[in-house]
PDB file of N, CA and C in Angstrom:
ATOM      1  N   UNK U   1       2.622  13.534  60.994  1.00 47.00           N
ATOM      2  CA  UNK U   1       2.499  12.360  60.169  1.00 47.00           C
ATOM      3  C   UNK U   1       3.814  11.582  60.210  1.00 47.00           C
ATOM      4  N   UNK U   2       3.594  10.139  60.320  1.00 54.00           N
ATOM      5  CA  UNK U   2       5.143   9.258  60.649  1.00 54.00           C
ATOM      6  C   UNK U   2       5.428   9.233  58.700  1.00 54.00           C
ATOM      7  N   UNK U   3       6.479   9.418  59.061  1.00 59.00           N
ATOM      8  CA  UNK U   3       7.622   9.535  57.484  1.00 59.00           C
ATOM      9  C   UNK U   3       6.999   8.060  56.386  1.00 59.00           C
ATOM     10  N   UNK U   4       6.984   7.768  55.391  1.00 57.00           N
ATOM     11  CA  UNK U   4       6.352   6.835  54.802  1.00 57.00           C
ATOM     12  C   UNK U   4       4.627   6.565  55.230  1.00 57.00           C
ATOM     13  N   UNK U   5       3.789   7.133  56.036  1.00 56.00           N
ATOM     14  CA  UNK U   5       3.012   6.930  56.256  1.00 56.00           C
ATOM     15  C   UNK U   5       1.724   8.128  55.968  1.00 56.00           C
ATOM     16  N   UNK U   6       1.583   7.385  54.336  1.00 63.00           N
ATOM     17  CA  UNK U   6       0.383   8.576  53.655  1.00 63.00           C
ATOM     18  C   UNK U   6      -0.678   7.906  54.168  1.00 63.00           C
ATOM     19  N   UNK U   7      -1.584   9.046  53.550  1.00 73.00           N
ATOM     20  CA  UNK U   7      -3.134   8.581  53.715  1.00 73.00           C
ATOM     21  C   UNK U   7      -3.997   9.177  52.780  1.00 73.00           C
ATOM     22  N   UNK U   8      -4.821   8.413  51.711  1.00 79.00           N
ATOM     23  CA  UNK U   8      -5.628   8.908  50.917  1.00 79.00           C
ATOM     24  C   UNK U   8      -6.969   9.403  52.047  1.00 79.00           C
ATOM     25  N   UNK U   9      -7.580  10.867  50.941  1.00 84.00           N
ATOM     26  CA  UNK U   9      -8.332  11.215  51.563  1.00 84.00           C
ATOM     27  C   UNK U   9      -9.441  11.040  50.350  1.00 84.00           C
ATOM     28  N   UNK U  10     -10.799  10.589  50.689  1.00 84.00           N
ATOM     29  CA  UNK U  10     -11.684  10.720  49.852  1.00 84.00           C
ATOM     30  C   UNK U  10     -13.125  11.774  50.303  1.00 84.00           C
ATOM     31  N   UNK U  11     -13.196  12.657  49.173  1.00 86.00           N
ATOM     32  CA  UNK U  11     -14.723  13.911  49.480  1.00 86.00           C
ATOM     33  C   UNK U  11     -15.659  13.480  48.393  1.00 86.00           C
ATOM     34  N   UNK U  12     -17.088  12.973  49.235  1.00 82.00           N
ATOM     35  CA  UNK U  12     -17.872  12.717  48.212  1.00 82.00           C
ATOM     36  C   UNK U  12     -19.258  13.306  48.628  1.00 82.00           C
ATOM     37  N   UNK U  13     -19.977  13.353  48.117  1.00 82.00           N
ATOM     38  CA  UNK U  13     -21.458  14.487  48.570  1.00 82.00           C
ATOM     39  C   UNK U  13     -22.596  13.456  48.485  1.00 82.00           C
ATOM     40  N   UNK U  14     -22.849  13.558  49.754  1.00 78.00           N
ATOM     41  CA  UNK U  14     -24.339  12.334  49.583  1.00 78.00           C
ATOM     42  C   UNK U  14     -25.648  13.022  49.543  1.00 78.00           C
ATOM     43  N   UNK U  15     -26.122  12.437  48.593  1.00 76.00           N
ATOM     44  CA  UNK U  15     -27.690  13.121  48.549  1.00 76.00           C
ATOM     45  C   UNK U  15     -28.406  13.107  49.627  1.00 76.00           C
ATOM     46  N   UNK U  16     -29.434  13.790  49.641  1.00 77.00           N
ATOM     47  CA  UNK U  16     -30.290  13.559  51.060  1.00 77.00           C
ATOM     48  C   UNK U  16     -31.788  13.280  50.927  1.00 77.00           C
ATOM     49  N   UNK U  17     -31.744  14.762  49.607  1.00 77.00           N
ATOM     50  CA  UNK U  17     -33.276  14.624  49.154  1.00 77.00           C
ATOM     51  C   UNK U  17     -32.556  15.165  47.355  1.00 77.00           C
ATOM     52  N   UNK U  18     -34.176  15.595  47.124  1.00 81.00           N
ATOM     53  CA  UNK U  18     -34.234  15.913  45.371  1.00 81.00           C
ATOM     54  C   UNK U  18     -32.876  16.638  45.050  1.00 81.00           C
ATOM     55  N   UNK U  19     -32.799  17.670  45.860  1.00 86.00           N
ATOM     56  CA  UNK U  19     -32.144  19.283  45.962  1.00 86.00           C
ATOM     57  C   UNK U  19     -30.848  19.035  47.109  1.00 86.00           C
ATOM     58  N   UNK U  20     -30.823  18.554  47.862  1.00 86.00           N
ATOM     59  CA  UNK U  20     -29.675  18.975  48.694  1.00 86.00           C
ATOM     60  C   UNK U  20     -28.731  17.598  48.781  1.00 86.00           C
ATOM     61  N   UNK U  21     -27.472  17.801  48.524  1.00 87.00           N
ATOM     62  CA  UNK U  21     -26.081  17.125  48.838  1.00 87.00           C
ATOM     63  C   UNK U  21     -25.986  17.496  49.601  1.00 87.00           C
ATOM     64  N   UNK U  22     -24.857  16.761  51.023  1.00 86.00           N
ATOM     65  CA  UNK U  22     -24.169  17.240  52.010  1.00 86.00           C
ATOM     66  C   UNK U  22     -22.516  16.408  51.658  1.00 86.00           C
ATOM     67  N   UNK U  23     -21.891  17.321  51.695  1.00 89.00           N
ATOM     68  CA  UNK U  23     -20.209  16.590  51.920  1.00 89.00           C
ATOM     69  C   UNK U  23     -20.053  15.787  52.577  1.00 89.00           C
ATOM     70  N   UNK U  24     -18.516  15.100  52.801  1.00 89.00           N
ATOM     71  CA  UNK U  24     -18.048  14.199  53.581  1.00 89.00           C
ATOM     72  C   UNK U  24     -16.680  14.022  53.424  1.00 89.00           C
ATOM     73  N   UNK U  25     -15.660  13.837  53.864  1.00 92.00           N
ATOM     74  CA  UNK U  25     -14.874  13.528  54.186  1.00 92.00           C
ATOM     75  C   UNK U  25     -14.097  12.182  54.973  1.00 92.00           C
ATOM     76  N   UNK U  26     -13.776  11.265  53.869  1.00 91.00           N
ATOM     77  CA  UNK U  26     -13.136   9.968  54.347  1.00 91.00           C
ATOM     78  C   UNK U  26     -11.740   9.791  54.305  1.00 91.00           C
ATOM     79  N   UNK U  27     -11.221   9.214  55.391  1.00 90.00           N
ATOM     80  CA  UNK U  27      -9.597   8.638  55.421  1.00 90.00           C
ATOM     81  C   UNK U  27     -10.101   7.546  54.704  1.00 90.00           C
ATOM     82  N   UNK U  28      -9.045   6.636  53.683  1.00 85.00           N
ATOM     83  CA  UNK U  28      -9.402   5.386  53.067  1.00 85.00           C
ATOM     84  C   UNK U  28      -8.240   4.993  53.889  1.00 85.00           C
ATOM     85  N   UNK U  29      -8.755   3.369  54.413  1.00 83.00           N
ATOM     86  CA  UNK U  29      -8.004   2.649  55.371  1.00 83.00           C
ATOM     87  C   UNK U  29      -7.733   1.257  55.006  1.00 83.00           C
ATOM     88  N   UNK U  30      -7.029   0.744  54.688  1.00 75.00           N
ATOM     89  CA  UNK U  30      -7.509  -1.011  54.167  1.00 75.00           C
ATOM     90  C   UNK U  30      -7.084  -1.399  55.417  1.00 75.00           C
ATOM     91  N   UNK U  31      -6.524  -0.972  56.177  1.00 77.00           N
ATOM     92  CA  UNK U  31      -6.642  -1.803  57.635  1.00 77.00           C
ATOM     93  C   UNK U  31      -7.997  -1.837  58.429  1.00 77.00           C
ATOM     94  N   UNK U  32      -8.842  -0.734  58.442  1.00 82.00           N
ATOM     95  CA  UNK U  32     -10.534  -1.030  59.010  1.00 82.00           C
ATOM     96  C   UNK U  32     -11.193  -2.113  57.920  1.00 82.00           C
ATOM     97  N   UNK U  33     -12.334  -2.959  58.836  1.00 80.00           N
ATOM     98  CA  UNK U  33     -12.374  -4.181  58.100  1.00 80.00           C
ATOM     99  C   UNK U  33     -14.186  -3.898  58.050  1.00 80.00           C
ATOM    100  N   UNK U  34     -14.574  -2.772  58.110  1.00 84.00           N
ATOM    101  CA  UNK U  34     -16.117  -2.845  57.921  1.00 84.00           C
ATOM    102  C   UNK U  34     -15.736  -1.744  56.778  1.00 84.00           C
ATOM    103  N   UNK U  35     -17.111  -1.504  56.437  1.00 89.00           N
ATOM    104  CA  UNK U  35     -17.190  -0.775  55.046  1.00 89.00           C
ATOM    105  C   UNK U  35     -17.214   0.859  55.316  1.00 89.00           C
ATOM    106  N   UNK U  36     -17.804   1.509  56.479  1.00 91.00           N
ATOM    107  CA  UNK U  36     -17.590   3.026  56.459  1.00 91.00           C
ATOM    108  C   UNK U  36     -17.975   2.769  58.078  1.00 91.00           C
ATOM    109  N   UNK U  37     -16.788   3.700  58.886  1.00 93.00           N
ATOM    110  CA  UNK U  37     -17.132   3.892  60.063  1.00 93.00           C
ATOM    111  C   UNK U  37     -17.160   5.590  60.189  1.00 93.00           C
ATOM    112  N   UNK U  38     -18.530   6.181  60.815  1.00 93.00           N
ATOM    113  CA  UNK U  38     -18.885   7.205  60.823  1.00 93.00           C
ATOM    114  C   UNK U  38     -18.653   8.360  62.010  1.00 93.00           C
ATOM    115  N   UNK U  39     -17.859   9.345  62.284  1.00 93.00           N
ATOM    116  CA  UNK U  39     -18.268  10.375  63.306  1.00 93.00           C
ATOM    117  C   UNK U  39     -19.583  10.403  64.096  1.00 93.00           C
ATOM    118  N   UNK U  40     -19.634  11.005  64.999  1.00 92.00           N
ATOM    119  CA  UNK U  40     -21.037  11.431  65.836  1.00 92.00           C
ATOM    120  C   UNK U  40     -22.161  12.386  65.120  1.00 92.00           C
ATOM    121  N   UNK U  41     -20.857  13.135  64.669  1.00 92.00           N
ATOM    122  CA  UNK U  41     -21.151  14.464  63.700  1.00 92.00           C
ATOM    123  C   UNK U  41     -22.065  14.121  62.631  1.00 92.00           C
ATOM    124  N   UNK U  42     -21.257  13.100  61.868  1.00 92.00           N
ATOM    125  CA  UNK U  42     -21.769  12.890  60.695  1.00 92.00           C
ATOM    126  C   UNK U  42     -23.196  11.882  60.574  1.00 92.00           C
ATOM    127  N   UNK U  43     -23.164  10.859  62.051  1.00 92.00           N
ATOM    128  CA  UNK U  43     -24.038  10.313  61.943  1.00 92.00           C
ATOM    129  C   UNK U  43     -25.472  11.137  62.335  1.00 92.00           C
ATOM    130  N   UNK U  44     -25.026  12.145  62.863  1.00 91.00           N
ATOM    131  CA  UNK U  44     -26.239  12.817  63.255  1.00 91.00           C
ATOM    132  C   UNK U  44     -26.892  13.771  62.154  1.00 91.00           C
ATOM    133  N   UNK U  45     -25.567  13.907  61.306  1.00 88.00           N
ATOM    134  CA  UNK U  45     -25.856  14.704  60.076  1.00 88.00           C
ATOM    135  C   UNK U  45     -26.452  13.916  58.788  1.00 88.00           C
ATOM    136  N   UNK U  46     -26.563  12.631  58.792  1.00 85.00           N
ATOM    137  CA  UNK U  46     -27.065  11.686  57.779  1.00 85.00           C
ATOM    138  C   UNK U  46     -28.095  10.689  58.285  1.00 85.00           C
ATOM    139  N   UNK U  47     -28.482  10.950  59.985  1.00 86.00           N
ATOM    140  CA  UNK U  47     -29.457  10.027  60.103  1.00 86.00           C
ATOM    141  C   UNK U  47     -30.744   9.434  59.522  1.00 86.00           C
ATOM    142  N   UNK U  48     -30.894  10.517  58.589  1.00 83.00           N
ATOM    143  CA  UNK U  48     -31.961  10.128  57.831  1.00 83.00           C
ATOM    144  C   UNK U  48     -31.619   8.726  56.893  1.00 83.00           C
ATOM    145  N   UNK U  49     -30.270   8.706  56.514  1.00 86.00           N
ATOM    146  CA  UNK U  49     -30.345   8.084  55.432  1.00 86.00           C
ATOM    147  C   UNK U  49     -29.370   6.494  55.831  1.00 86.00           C
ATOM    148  N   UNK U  50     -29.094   6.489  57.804  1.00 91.00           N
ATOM    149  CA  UNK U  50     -29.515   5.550  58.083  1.00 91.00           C
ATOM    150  C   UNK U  50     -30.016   4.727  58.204  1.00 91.00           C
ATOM    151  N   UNK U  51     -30.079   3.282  57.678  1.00 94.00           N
ATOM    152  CA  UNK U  51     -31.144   2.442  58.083  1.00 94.00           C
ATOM    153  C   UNK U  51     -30.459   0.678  59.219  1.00 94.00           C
ATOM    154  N   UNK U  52     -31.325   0.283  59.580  1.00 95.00           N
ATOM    155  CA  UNK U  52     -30.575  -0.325  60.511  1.00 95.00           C
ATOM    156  C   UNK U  52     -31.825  -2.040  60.220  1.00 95.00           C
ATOM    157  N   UNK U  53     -30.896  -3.444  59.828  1.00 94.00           N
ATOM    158  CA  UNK U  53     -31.238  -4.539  59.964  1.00 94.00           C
ATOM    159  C   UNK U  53     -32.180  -4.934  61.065  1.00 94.00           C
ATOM    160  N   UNK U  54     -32.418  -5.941  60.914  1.00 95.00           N
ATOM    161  CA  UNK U  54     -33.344  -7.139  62.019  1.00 95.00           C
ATOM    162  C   UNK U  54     -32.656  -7.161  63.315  1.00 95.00           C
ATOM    163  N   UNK U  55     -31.208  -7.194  63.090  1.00 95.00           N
ATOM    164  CA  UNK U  55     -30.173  -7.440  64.107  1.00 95.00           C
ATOM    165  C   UNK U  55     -29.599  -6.001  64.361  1.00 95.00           C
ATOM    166  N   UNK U  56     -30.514  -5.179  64.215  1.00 94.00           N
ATOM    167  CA  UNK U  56     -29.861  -3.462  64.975  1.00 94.00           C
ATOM    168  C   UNK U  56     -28.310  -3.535  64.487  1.00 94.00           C
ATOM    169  N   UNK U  57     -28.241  -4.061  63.150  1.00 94.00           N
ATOM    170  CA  UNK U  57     -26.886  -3.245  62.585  1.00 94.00           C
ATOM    171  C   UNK U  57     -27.383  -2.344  61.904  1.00 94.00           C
ATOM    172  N   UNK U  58     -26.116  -1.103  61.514  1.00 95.00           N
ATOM    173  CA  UNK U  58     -26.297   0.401  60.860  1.00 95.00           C
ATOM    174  C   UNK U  58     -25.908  -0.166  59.721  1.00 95.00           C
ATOM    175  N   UNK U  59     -26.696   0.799  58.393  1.00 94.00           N
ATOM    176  CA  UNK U  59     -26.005   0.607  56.933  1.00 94.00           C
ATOM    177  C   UNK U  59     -26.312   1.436  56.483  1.00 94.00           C
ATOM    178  N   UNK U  60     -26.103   1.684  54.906  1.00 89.00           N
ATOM    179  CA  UNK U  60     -26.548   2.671  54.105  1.00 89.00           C
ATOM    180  C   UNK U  60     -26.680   2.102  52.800  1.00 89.00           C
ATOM    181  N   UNK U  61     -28.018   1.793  52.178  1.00 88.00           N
ATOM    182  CA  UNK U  61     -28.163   1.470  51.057  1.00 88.00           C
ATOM    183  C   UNK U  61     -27.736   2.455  49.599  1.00 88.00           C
ATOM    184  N   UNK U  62     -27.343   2.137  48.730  1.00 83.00           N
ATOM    185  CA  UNK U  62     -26.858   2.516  47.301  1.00 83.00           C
ATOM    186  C   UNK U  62     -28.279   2.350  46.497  1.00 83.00           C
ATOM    187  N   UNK U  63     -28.013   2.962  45.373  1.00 79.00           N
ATOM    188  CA  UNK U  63     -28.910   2.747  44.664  1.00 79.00           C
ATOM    189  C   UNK U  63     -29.037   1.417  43.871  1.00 79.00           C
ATOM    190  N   UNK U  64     -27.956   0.570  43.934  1.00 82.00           N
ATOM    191  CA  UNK U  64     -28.237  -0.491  42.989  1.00 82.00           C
ATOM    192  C   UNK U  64     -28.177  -1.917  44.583  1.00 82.00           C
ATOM    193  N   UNK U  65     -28.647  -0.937  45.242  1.00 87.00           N
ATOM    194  CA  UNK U  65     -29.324  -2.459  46.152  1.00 87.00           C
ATOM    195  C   UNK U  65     -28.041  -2.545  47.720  1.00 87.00           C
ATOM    196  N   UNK U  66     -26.937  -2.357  46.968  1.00 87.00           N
ATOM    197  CA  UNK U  66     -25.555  -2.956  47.897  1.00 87.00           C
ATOM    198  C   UNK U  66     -26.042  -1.938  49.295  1.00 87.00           C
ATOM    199  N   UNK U  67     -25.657  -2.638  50.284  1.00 91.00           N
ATOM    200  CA  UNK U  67     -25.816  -2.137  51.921  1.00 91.00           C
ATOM    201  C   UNK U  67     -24.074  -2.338  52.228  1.00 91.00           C
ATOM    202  N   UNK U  68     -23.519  -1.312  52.924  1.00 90.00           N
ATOM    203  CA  UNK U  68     -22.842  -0.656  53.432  1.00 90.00           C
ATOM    204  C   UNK U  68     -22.462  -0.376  54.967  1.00 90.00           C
ATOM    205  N   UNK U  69     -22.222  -1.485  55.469  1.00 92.00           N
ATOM    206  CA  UNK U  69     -22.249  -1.667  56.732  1.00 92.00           C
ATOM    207  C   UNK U  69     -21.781  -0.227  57.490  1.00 92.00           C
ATOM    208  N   UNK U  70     -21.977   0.469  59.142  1.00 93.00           N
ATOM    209  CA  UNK U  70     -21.647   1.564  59.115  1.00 93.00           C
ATOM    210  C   UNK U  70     -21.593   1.032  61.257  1.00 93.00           C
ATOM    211  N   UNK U  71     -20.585   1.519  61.322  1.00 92.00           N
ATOM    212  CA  UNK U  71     -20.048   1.876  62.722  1.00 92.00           C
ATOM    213  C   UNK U  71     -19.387   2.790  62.824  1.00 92.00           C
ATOM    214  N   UNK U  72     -19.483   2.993  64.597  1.00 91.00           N
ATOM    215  CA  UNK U  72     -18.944   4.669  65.316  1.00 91.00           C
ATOM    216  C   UNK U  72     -17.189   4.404  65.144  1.00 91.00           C
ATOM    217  N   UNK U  73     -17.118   5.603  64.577  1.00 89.00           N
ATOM    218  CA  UNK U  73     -15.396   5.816  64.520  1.00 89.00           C
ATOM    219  C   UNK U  73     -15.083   5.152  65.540  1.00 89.00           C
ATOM    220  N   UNK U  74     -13.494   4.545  65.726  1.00 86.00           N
ATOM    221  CA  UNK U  74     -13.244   3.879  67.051  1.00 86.00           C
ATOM    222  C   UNK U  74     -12.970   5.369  68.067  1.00 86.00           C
ATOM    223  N   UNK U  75     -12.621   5.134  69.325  1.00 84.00           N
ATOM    224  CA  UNK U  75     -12.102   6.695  70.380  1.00 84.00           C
ATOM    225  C   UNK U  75     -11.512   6.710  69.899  1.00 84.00           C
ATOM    226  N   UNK U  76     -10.096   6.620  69.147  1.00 83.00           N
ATOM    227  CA  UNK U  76      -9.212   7.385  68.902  1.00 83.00           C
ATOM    228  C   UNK U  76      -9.137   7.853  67.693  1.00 83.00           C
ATOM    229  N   UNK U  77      -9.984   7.830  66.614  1.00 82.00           N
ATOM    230  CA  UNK U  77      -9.817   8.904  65.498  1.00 82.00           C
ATOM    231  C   UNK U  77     -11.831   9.481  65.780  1.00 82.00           C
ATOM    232  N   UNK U  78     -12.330   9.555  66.720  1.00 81.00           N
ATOM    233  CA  UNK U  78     -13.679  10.322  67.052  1.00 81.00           C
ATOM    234  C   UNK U  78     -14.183  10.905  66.272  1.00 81.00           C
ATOM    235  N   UNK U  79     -13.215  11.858  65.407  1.00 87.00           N
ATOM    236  CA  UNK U  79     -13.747  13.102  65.097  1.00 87.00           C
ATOM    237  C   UNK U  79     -13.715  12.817  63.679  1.00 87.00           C
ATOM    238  N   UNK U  80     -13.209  12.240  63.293  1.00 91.00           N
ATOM    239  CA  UNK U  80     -12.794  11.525  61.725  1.00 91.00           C
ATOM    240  C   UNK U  80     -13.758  10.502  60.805  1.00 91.00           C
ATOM    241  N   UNK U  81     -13.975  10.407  59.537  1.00 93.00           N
ATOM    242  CA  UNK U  81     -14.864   9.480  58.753  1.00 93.00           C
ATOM    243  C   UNK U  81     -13.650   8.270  58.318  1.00 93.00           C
ATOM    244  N   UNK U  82     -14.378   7.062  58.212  1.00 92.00           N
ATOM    245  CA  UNK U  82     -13.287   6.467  57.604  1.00 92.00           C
ATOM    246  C   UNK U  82     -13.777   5.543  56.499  1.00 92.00           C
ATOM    247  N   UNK U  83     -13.561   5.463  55.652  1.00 89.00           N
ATOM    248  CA  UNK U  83     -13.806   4.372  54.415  1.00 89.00           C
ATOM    249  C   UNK U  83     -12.950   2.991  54.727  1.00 89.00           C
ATOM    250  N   UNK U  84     -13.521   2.031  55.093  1.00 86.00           N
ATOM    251  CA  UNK U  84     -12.515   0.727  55.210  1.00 86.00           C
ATOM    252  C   UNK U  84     -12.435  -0.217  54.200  1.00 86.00           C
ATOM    253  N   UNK U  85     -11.735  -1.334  54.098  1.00 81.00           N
ATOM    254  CA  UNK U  85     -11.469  -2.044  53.191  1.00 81.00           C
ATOM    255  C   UNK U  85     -12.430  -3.012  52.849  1.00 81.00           C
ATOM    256  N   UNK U  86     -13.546  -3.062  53.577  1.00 84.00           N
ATOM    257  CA  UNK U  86     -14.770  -3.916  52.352  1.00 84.00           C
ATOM    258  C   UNK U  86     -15.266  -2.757  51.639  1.00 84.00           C
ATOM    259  N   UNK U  87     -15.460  -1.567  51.631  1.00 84.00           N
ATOM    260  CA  UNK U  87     -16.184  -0.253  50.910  1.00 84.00           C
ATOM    261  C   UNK U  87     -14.991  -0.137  49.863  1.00 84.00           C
ATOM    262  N   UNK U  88     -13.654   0.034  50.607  1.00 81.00           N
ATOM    263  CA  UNK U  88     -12.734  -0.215  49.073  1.00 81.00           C
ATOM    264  C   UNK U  88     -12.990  -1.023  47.907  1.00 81.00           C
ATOM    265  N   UNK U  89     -12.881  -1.724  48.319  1.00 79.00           N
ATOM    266  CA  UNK U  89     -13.422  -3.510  47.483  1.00 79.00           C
ATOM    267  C   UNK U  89     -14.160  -3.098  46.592  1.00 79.00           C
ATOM    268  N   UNK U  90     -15.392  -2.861  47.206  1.00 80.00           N
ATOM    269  CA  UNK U  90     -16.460  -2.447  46.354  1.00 80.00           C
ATOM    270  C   UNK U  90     -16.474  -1.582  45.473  1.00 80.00           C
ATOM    271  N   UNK U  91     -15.684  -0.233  45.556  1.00 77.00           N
ATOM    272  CA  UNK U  91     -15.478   0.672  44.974  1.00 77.00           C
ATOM    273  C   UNK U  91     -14.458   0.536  43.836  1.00 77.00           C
ATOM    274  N   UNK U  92     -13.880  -0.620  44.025  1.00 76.00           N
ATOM    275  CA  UNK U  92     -12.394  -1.139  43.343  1.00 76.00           C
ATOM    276  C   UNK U  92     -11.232   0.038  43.286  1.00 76.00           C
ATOM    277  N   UNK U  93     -10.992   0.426  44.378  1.00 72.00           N
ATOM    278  CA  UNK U  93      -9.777   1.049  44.625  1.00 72.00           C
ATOM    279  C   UNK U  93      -8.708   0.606  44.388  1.00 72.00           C
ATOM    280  N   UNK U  94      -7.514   1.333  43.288  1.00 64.00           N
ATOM    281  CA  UNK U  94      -7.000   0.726  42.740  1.00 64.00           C
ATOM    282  C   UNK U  94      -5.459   1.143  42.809  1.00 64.00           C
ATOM    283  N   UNK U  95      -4.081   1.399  42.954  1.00 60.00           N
ATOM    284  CA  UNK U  95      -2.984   1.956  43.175  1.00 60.00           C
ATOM    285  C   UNK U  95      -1.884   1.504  41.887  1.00 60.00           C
ATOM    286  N   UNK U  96      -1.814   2.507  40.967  1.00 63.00           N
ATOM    287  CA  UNK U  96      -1.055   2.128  39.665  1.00 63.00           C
ATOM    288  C   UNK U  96       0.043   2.290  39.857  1.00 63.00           C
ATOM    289  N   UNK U  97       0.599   1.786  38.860  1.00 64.00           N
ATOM    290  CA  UNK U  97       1.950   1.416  39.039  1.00 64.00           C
ATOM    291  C   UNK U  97       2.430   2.883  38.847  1.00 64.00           C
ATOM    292  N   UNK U  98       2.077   3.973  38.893  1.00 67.00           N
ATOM    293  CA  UNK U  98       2.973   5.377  39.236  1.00 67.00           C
ATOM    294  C   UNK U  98       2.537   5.840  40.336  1.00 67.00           C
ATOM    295  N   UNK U  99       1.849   4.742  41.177  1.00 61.00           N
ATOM    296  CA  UNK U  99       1.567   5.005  42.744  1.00 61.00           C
ATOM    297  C   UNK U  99       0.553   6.136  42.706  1.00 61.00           C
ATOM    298  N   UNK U 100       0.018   6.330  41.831  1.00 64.00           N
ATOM    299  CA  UNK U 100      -1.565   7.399  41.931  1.00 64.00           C
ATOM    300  C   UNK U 100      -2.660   6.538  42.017  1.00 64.00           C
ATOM    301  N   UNK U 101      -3.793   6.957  43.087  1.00 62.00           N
ATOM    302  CA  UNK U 101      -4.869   6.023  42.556  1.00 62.00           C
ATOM    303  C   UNK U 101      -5.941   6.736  42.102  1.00 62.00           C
ATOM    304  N   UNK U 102      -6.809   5.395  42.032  1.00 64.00           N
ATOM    305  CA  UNK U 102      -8.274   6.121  41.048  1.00 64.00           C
ATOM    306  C   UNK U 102      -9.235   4.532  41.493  1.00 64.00           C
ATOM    307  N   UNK U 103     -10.332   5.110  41.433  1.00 63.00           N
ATOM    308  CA  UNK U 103     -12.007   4.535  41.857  1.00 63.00           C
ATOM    309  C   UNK U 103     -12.183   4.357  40.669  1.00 63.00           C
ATOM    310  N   UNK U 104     -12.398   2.892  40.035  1.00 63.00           N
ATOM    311  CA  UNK U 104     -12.809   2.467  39.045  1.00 63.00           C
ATOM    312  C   UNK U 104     -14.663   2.616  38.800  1.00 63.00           C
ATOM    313  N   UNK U 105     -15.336   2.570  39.957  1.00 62.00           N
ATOM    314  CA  UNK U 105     -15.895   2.007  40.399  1.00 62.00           C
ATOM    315  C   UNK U 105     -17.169   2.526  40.846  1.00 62.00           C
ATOM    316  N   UNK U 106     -17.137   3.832  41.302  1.00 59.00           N
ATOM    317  CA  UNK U 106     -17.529   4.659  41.946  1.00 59.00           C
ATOM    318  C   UNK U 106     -19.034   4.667  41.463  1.00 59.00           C
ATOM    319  N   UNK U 107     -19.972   4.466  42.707  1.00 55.00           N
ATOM    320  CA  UNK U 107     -21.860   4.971  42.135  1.00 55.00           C
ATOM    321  C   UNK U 107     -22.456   6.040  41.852  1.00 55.00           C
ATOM    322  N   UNK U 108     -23.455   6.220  41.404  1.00 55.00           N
ATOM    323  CA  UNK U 108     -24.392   7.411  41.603  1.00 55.00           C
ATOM    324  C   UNK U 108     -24.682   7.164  43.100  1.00 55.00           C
ATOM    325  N   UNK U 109     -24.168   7.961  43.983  1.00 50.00           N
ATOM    326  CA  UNK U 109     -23.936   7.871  45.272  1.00 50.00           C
ATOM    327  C   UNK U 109     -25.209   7.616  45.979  1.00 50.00           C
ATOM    328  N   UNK U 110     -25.385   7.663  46.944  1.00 48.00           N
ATOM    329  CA  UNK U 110     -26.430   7.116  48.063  1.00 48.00           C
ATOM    330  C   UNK U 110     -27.447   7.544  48.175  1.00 48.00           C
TER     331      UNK U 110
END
């Protein structure tokens, strides 16, 4: 890791059905500019709860309606989930003035 250069990590469990959550694991990035870019892994592990526009874009609907735009990790973090800075937004990610943060914001997940 380069010296000054943290990285929040976010674990959140997405429903699938009635009974089963599956984990996840996100880098939060405000430099990625879509809302969640996904592993191979993971997309294969949540395809169900893929759904994809008129225009063959990927998303993931919330329960209160909001869509969640979703692309393949870039090659060089492959193996990695990433939360980007329109999914921040939304979530209102927030960095206090004692430099801790916290999700104001956060849904009854997906």
């Amino acid at each position: 890791m380069k010296k000054g250069h943290n990285r929040l990590l976010l674990r959140i469990s997405i429903k699938m059905d009635r009974h089963l959550y599956i984990p996840l694991t996100f880098v939060c990035d405000t430099g990625a500019c879509t809302s969640l870019y996904l592993s191979k892994k993971a997309k294969d592990t949540f395809k169900l709860r893929i759904l994809k526009d008129e225009l063959d874009n990927e998303y993931i609907e919330l329960r209160d309606g909001k869509k969640l735009a979703i692309e393949d990790t870039p090659y060089n973090h492959d193996s990695i989930n990433i939360i980007g800075l329109k999914a921040l937004a939304y979530f209102e990610l927030n960095l206090k003035k004692d430099h801790t943060y916290d999700f104001d914001n956060l849904p009854i997940y997906f």
